[in-house]
PDB file of C-alpha atoms in Angstrom:
ATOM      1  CA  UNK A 185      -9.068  19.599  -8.741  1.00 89.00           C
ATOM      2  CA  UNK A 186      -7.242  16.062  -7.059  1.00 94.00           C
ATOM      3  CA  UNK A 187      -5.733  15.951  -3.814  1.00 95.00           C
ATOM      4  CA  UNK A 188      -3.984  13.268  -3.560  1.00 96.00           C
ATOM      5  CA  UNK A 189      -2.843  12.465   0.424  1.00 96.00           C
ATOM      6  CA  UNK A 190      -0.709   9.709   0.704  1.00 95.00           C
ATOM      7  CA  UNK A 191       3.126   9.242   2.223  1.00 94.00           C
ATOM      8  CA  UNK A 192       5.143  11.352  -0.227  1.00 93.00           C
ATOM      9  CA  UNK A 193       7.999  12.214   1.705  1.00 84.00           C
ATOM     10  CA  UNK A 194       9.565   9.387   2.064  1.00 85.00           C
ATOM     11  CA  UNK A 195      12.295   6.742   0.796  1.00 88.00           C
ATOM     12  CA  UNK A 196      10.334   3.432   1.085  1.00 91.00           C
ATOM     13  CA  UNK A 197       9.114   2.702  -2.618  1.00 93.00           C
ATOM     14  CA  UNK A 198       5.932   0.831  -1.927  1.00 93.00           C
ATOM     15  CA  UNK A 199       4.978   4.276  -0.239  1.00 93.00           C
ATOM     16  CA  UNK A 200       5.937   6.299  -3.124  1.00 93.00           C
ATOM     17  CA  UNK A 201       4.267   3.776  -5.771  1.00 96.00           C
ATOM     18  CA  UNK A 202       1.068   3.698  -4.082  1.00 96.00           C
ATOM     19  CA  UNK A 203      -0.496   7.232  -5.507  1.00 97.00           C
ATOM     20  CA  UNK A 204      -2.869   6.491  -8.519  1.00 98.00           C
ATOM     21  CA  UNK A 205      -1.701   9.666  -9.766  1.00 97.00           C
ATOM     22  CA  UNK A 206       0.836   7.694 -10.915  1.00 96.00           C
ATOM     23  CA  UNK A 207      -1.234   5.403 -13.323  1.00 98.00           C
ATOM     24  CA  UNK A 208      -5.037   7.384 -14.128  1.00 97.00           C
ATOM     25  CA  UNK A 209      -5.695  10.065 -15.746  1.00 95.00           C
ATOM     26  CA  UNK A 210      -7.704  11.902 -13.722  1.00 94.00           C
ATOM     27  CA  UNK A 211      -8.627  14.780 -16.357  1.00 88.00           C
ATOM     28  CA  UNK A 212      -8.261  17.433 -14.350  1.00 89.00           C
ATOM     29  CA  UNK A 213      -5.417  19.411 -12.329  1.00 89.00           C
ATOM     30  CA  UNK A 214      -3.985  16.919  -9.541  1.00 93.00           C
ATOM     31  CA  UNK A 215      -1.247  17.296  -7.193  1.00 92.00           C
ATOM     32  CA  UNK A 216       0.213  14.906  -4.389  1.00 94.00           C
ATOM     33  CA  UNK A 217       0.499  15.860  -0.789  1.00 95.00           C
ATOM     34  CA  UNK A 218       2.247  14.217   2.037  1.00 95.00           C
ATOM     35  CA  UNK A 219      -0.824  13.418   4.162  1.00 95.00           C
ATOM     36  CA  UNK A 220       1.865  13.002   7.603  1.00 92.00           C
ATOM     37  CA  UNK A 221       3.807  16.121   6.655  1.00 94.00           C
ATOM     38  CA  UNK A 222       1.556  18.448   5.076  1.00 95.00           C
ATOM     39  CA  UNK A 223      -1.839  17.904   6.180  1.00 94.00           C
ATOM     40  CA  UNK A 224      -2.481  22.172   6.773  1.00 94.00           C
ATOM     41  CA  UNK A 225      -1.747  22.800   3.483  1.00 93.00           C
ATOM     42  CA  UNK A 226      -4.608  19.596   2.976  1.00 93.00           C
ATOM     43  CA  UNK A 227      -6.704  21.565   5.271  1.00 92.00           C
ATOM     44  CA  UNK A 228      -5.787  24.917   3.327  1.00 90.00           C
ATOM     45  CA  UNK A 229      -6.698  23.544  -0.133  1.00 87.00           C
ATOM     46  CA  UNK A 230     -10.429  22.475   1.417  1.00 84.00           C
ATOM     47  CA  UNK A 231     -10.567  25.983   2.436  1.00 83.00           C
ATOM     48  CA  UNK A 232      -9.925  27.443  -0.669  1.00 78.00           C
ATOM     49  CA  UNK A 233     -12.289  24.603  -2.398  1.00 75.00           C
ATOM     50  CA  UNK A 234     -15.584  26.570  -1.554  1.00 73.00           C
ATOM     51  CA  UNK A 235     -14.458  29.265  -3.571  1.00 65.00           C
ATOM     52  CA  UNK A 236     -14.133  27.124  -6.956  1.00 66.00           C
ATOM     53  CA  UNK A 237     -17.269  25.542  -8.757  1.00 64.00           C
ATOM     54  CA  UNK A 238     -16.068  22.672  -9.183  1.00 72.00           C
ATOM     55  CA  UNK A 239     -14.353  21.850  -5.970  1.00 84.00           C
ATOM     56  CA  UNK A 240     -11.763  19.789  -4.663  1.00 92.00           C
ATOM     57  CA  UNK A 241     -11.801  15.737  -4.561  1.00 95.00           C
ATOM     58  CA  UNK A 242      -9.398  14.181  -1.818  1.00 96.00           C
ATOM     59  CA  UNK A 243      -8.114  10.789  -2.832  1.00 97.00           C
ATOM     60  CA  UNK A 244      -6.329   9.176   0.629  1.00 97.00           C
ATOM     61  CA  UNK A 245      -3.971   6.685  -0.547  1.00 95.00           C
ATOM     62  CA  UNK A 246      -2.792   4.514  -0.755  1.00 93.00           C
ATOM     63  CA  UNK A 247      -0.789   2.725   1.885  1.00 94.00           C
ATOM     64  CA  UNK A 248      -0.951   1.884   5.185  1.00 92.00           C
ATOM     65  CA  UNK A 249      -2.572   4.284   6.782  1.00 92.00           C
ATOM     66  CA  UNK A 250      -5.411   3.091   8.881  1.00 91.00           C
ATOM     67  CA  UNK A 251      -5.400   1.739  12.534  1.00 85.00           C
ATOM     68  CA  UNK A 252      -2.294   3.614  12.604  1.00 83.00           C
ATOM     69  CA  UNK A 253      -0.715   5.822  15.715  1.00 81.00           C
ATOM     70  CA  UNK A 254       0.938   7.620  13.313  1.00 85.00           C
ATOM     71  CA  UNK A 255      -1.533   8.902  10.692  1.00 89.00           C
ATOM     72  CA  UNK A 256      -4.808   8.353  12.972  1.00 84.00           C
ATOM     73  CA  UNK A 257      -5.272  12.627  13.917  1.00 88.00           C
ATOM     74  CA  UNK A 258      -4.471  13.075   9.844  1.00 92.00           C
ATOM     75  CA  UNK A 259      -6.763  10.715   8.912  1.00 90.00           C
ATOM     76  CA  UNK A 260      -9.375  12.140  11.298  1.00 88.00           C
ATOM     77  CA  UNK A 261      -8.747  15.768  10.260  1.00 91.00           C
ATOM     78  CA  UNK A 262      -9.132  14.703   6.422  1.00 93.00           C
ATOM     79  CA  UNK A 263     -12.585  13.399   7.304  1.00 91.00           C
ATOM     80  CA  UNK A 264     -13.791  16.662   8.926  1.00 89.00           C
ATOM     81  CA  UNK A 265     -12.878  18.632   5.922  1.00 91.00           C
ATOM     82  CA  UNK A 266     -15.647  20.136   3.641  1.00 88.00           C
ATOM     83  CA  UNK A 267     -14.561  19.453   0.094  1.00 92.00           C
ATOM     84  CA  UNK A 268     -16.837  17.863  -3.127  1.00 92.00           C
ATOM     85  CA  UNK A 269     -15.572  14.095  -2.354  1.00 95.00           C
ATOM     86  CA  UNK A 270     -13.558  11.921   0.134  1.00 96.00           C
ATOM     87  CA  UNK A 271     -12.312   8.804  -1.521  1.00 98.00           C
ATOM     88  CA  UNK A 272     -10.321   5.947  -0.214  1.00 97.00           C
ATOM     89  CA  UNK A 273      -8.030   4.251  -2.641  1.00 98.00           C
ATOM     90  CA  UNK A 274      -6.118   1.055  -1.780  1.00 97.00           C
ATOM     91  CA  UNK A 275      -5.393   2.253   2.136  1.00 96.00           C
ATOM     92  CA  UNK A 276      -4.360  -0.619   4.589  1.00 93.00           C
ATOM     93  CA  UNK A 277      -4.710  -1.464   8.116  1.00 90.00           C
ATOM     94  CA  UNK A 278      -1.479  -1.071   9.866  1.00 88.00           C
ATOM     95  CA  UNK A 279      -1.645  -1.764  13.252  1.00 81.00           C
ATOM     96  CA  UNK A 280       2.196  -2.270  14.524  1.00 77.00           C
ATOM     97  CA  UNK A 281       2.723  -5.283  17.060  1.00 73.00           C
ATOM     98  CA  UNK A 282       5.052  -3.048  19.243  1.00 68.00           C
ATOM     99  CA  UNK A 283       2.335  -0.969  19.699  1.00 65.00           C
ATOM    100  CA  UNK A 284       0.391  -1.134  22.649  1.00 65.00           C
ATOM    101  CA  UNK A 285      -1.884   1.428  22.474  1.00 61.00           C
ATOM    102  CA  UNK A 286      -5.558   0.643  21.704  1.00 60.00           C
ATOM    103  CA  UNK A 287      -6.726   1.310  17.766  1.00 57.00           C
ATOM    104  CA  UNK A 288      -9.656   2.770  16.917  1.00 52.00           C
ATOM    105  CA  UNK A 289     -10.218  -0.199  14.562  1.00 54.00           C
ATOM    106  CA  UNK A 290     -14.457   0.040  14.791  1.00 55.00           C
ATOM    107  CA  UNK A 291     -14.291   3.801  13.920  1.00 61.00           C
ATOM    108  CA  UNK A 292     -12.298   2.955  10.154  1.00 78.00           C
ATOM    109  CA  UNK A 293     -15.035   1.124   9.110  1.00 83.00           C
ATOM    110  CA  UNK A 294     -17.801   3.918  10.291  1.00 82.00           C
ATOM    111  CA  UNK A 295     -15.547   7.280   8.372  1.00 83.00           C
ATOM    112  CA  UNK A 296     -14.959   4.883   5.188  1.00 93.00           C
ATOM    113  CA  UNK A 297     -18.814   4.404   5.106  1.00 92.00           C
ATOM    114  CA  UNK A 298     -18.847   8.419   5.152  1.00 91.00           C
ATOM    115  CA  UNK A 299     -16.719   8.662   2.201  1.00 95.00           C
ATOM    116  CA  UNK A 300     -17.673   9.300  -1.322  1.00 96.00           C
ATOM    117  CA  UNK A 301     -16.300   6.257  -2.421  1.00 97.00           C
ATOM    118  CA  UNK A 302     -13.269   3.673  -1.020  1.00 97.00           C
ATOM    119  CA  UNK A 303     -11.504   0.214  -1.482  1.00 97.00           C
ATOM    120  CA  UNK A 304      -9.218  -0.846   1.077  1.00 96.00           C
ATOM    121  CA  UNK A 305      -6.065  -3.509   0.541  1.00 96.00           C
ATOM    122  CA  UNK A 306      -7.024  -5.792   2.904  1.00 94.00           C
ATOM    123  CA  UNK A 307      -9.716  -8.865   3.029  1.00 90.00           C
ATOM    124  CA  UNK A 308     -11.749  -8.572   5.115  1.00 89.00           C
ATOM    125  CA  UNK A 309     -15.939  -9.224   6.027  1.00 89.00           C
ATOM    126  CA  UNK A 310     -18.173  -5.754   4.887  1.00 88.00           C
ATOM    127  CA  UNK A 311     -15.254  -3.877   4.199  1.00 92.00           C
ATOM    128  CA  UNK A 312     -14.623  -3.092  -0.048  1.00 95.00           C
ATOM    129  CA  UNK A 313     -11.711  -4.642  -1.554  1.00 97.00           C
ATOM    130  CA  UNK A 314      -9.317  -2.851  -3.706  1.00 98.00           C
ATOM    131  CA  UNK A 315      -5.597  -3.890  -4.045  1.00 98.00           C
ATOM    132  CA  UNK A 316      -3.171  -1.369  -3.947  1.00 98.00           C
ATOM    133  CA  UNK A 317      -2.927   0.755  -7.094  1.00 98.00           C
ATOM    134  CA  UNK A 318       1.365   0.131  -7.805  1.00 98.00           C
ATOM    135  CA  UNK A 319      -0.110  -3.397  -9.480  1.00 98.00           C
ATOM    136  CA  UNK A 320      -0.734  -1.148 -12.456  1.00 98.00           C
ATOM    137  CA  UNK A 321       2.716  -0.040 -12.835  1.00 98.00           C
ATOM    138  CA  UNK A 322       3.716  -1.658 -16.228  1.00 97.00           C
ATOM    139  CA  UNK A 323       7.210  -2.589 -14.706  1.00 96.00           C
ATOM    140  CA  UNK A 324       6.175  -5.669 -13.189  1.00 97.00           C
ATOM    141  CA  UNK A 325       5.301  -7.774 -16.757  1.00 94.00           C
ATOM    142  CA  UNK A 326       8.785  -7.705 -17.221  1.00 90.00           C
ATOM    143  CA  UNK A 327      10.590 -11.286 -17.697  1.00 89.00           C
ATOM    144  CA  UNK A 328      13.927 -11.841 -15.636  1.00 90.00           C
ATOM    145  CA  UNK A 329      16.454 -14.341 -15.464  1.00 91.00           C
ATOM    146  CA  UNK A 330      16.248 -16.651 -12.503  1.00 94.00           C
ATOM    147  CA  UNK A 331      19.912 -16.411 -11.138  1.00 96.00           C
ATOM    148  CA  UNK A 332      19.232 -16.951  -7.102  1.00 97.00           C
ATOM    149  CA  UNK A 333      17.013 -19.365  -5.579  1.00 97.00           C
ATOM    150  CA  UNK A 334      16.442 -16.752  -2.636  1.00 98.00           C
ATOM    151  CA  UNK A 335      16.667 -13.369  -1.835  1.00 98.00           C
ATOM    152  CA  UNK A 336      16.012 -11.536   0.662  1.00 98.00           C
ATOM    153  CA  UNK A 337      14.035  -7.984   0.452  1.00 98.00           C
ATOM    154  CA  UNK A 338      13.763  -6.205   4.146  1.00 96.00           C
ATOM    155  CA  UNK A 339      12.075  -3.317   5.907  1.00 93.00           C
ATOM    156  CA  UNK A 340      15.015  -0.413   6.113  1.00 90.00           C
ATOM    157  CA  UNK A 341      14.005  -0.346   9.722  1.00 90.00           C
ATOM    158  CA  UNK A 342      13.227  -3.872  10.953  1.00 93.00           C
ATOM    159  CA  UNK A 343      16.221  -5.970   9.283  1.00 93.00           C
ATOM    160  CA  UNK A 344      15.692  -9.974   9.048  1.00 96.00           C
ATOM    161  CA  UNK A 345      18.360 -11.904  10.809  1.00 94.00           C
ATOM    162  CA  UNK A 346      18.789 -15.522   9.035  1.00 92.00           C
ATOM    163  CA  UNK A 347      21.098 -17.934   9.561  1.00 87.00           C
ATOM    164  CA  UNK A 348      22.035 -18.571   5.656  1.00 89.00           C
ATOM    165  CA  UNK A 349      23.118 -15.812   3.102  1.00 92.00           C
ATOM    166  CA  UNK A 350      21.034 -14.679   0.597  1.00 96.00           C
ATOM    167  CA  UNK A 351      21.256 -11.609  -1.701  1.00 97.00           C
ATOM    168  CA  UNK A 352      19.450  -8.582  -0.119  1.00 97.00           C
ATOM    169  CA  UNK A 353      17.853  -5.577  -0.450  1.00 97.00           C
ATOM    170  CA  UNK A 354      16.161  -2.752   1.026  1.00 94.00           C
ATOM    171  CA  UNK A 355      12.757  -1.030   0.922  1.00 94.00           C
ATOM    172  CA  UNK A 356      14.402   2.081   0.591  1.00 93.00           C
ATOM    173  CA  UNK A 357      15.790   1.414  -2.962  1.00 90.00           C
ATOM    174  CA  UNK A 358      14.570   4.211  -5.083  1.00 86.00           C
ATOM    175  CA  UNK A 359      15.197   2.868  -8.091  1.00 93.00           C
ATOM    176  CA  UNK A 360      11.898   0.402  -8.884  1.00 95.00           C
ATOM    177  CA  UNK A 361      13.480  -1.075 -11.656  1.00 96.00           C
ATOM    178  CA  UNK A 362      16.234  -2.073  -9.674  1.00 96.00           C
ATOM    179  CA  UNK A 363      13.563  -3.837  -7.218  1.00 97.00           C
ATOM    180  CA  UNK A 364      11.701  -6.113  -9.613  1.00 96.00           C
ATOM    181  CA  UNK A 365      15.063  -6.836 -11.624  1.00 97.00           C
ATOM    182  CA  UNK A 366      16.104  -8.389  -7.899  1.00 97.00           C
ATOM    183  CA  UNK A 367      12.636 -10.019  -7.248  1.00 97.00           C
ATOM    184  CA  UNK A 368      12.683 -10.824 -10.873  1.00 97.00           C
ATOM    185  CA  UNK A 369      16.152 -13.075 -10.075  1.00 97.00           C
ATOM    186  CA  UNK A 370      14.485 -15.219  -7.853  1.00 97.00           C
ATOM    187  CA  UNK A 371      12.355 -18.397  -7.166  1.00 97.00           C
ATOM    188  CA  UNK A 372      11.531 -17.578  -3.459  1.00 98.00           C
ATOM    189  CA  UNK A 373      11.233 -13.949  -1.962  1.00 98.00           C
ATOM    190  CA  UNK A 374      11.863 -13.654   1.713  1.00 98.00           C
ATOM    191  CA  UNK A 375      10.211 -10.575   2.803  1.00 98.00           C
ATOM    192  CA  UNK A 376       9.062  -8.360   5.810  1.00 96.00           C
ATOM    193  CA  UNK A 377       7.952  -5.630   3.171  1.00 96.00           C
ATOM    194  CA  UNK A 378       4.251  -5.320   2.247  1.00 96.00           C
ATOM    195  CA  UNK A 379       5.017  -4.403  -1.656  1.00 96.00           C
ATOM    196  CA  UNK A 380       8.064  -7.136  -1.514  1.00 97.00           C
ATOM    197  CA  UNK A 381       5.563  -9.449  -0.625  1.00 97.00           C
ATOM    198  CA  UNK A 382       2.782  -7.876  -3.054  1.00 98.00           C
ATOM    199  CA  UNK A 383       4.921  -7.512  -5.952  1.00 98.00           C
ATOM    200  CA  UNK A 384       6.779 -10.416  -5.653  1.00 98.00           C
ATOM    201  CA  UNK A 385       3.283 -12.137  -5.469  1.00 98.00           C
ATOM    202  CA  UNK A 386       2.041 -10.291  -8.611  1.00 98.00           C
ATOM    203  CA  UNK A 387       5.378 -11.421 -10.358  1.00 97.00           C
ATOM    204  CA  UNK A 388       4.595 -14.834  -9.854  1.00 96.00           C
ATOM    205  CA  UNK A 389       7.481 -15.397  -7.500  1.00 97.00           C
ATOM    206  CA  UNK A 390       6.587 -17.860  -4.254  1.00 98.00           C
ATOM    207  CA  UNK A 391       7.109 -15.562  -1.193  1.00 98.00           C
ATOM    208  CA  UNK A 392       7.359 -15.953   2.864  1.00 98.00           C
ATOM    209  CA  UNK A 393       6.919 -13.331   4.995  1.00 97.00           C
ATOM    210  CA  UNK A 394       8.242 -12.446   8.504  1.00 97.00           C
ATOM    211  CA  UNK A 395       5.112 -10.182   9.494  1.00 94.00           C
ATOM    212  CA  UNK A 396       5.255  -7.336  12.248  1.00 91.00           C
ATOM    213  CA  UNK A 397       1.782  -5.247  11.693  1.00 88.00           C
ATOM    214  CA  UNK A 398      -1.622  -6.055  10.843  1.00 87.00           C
ATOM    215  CA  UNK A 399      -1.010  -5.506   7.402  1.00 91.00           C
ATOM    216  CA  UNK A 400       0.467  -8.926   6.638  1.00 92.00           C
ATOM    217  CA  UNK A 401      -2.414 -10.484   8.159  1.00 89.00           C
ATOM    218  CA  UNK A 402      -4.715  -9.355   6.637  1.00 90.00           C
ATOM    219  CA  UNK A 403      -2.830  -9.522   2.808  1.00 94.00           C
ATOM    220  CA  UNK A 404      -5.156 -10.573   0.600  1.00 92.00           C
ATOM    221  CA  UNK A 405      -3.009 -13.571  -1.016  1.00 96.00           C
ATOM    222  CA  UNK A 406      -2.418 -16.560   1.134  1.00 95.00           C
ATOM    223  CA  UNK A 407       1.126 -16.436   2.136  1.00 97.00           C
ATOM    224  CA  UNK A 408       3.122 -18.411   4.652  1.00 97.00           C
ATOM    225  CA  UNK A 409       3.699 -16.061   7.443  1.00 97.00           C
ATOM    226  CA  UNK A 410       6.038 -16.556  10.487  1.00 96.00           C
ATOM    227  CA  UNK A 411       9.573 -16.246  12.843  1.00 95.00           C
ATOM    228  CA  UNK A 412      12.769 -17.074  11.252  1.00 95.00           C
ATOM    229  CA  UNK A 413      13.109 -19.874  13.095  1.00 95.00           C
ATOM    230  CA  UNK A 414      10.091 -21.458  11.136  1.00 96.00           C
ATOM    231  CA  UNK A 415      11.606 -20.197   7.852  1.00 96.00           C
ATOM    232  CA  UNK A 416      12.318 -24.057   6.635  1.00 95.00           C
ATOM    233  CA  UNK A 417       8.911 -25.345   6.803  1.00 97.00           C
ATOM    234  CA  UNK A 418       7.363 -21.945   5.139  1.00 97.00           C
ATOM    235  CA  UNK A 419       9.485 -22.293   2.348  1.00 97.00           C
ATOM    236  CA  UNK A 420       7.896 -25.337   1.750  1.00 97.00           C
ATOM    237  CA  UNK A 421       4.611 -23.665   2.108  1.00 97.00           C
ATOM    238  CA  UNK A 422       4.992 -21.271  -0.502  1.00 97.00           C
ATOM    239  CA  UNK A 423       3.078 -21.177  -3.738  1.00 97.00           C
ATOM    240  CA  UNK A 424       2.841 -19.345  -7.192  1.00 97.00           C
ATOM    241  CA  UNK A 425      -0.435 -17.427  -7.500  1.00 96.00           C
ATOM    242  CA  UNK A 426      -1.690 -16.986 -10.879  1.00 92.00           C
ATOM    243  CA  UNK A 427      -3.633 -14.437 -12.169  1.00 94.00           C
ATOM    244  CA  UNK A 428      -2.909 -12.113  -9.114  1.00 97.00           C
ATOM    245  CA  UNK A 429      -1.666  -9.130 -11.620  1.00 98.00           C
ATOM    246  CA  UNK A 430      -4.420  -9.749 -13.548  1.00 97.00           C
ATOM    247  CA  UNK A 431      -6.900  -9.645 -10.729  1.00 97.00           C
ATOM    248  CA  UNK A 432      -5.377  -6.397  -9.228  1.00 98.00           C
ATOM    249  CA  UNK A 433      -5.888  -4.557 -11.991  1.00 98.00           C
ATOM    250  CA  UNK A 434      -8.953  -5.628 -13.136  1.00 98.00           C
ATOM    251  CA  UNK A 435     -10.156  -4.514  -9.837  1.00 98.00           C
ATOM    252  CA  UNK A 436      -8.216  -0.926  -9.895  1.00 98.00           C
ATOM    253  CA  UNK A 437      -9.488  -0.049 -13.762  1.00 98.00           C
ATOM    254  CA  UNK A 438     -13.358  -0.913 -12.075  1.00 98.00           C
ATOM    255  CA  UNK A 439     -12.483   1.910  -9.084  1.00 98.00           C
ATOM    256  CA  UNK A 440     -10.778   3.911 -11.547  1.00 98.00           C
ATOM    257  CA  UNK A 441     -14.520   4.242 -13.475  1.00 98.00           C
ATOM    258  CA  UNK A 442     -16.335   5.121 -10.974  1.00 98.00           C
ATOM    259  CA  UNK A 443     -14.309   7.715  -9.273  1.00 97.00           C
ATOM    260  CA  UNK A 444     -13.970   9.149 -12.866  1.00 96.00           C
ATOM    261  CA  UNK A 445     -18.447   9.474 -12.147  1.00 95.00           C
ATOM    262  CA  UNK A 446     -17.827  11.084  -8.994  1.00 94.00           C
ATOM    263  CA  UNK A 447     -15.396  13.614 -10.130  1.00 90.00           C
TER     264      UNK A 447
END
C-alpha cells in the first residue's frame, strides 16, 4: 500500500500537481493524504501497517515542505513512524523571509539520510536532486499562440505590485489547462510562484521572479531574481532554457525505477 503525504487540501495548483500519484503507476493500492491536515490518520495507517505483510510505503511529496514552520512537527512525526519505507519525492526547502524563527535546516539533511530513498527540488552540495514530479504532466508539450509579451502569474497571498499592466493570474486557478494556455501566451513570465516559475521554465518561456522564501533561491534553473523596482534590468536577464522538460523527466522516470525496487 502508498501513502502519499503531500498538501492536498488546498487551492494552489503547483500543490495539488506535485503528487506522483498523479503520473506512476505504482502497482499497488495508493491513496493521497493531506500531510498538514491529516497527519493522525498518517499516523493511523502506520499503525495498522504491522498488521499487513506487505506494509505500507510513505511517499512525502512533493512541495515545499522542508525548513518549514508550518509542516516541520508533520514532517518530524512522519519520520518516527514504523512503516516498510519513507521516501522523499521532489520536497523543497521553504524557508519564508518573514519568518524569523530559526529552521532546523542541519536536521533535513540528517532524517532524509534516514529515509528509504529521496530527491529533493532544490540544488544544492550532498543533497539528491530530483525536480518536482508535475514536469511529467503531459499538459505542458502543448504549443500556444504568443499573444502578450508579459504576463503576470502571482502568489494568491503575496500579490506583485508593478507599475505597468500586464495580464494576470493567480496560483489558485484550478483549472491547469487554463494556467499553461496563459503561460503558453507569453514571451516573458513574471512570477512570485514556484510552479509559475518552474513551468513556465519547462515551457520554454524566459521568466523573472520576485522571490520571498528559500525556495526561489535555491531553484534549480538560473533565473533572474529580485524587487520590482529592478524588474527592467531582469527582464533583460532572462533566458530560454532548453532541454529543462526533458531533463526533469528524465530524472523523475530514474526515481520512479527505483522506488518501484523498494516497493
Amino acid at each position: 500500500m502508498i501513502v502519499n503525504a503531500h498538501r492536498s487540501n488546498v487551492k494552489n495548483i503547483g500543490d495539488l500537481l506535485s503528487s506522483p500519484l498523479n503520473y506512476f503507476n505504482f502497482k499497488q493500492r495508493s491513496i493521497v493524504l493531506d500531510i498538514h491536515d491529516e497527519i493522525k490518520k498518517i499516523e493511523l495507517v502506520s499503525k495498522i501497517s504491522r498488521l499487513l505483510p506487505a506494509g505500507v510505503t510513505i511517499i512525502v511529496g512533493g512541495g515545499g515542505l522542508l525548513d518549514n514552520e508550518f509542516f516541520e512537527e508533520q514532517i518530524h512525526r512522519i519520520n518516527k513512524l514504523k512503516v516498510k519505507n519513507i521516501i522523499y519525492w521532489g520536497v523543497g526547502h521553504n524557508k519564508h523571509k518573514d519568518d524569523d524563527k530559526e529552521r532546523l535546516f542541519p536536521s533535513t539533511k540528517e532524517f532524509l539520510d534516514c529515509s528509504s530513498l529521496y530527491g529533493v527540488r532544490d540544488k544544492l552540495k550532498d543533497y539528491n536532486f530530483l525536480p518536482c514530479v508535475s514536469c511529467m504532466h503531459p499538459q505542458l508539450e502543448s504549443k500556444h499562440t504568443t499573444s502578450h509579451d508579459i504576463v503576470i502569474f502571482e502568489h494568491e497571498h503575496i500579490p506583485i505590485r508593478l507599475d505597468f499592466e500586464a495580464p494576470r493570474m493567480r496560483n489558485n486557478h484550478r483549472n491547469f489547462s487554463d494556467v499553461i494556455a496563459f503561460l503558453g501566451s507569453a514571451n516573458y513570465v513574471i512570477t512570485n510562484s514556484y510552479h509559475g516559475m518552474y513551468w513556465s521554465i519547462l515551457m520554454g518561456k524566459k521568466v523573472v521572479c520576485i522571490p520571498f522564501s528559500s525556495k526561489f533561491e535555491l531553484f534549480p534553473f538560473e533565473t533572474p531574481m529580485g524587487s520590482v523596482s529592478e524588474i527592467e534590468s531582469l527582464l533583460e536577464k532572462a533566458r530560454v532554457h532548453e532541454s529543462a522538460l526533458e531533463i526533469c523527466r528524465t530524472l523523475n522516470k530514474d526515481f520512479y525505477r527505483k522506488v518501484i525496487e523498494l516497493i
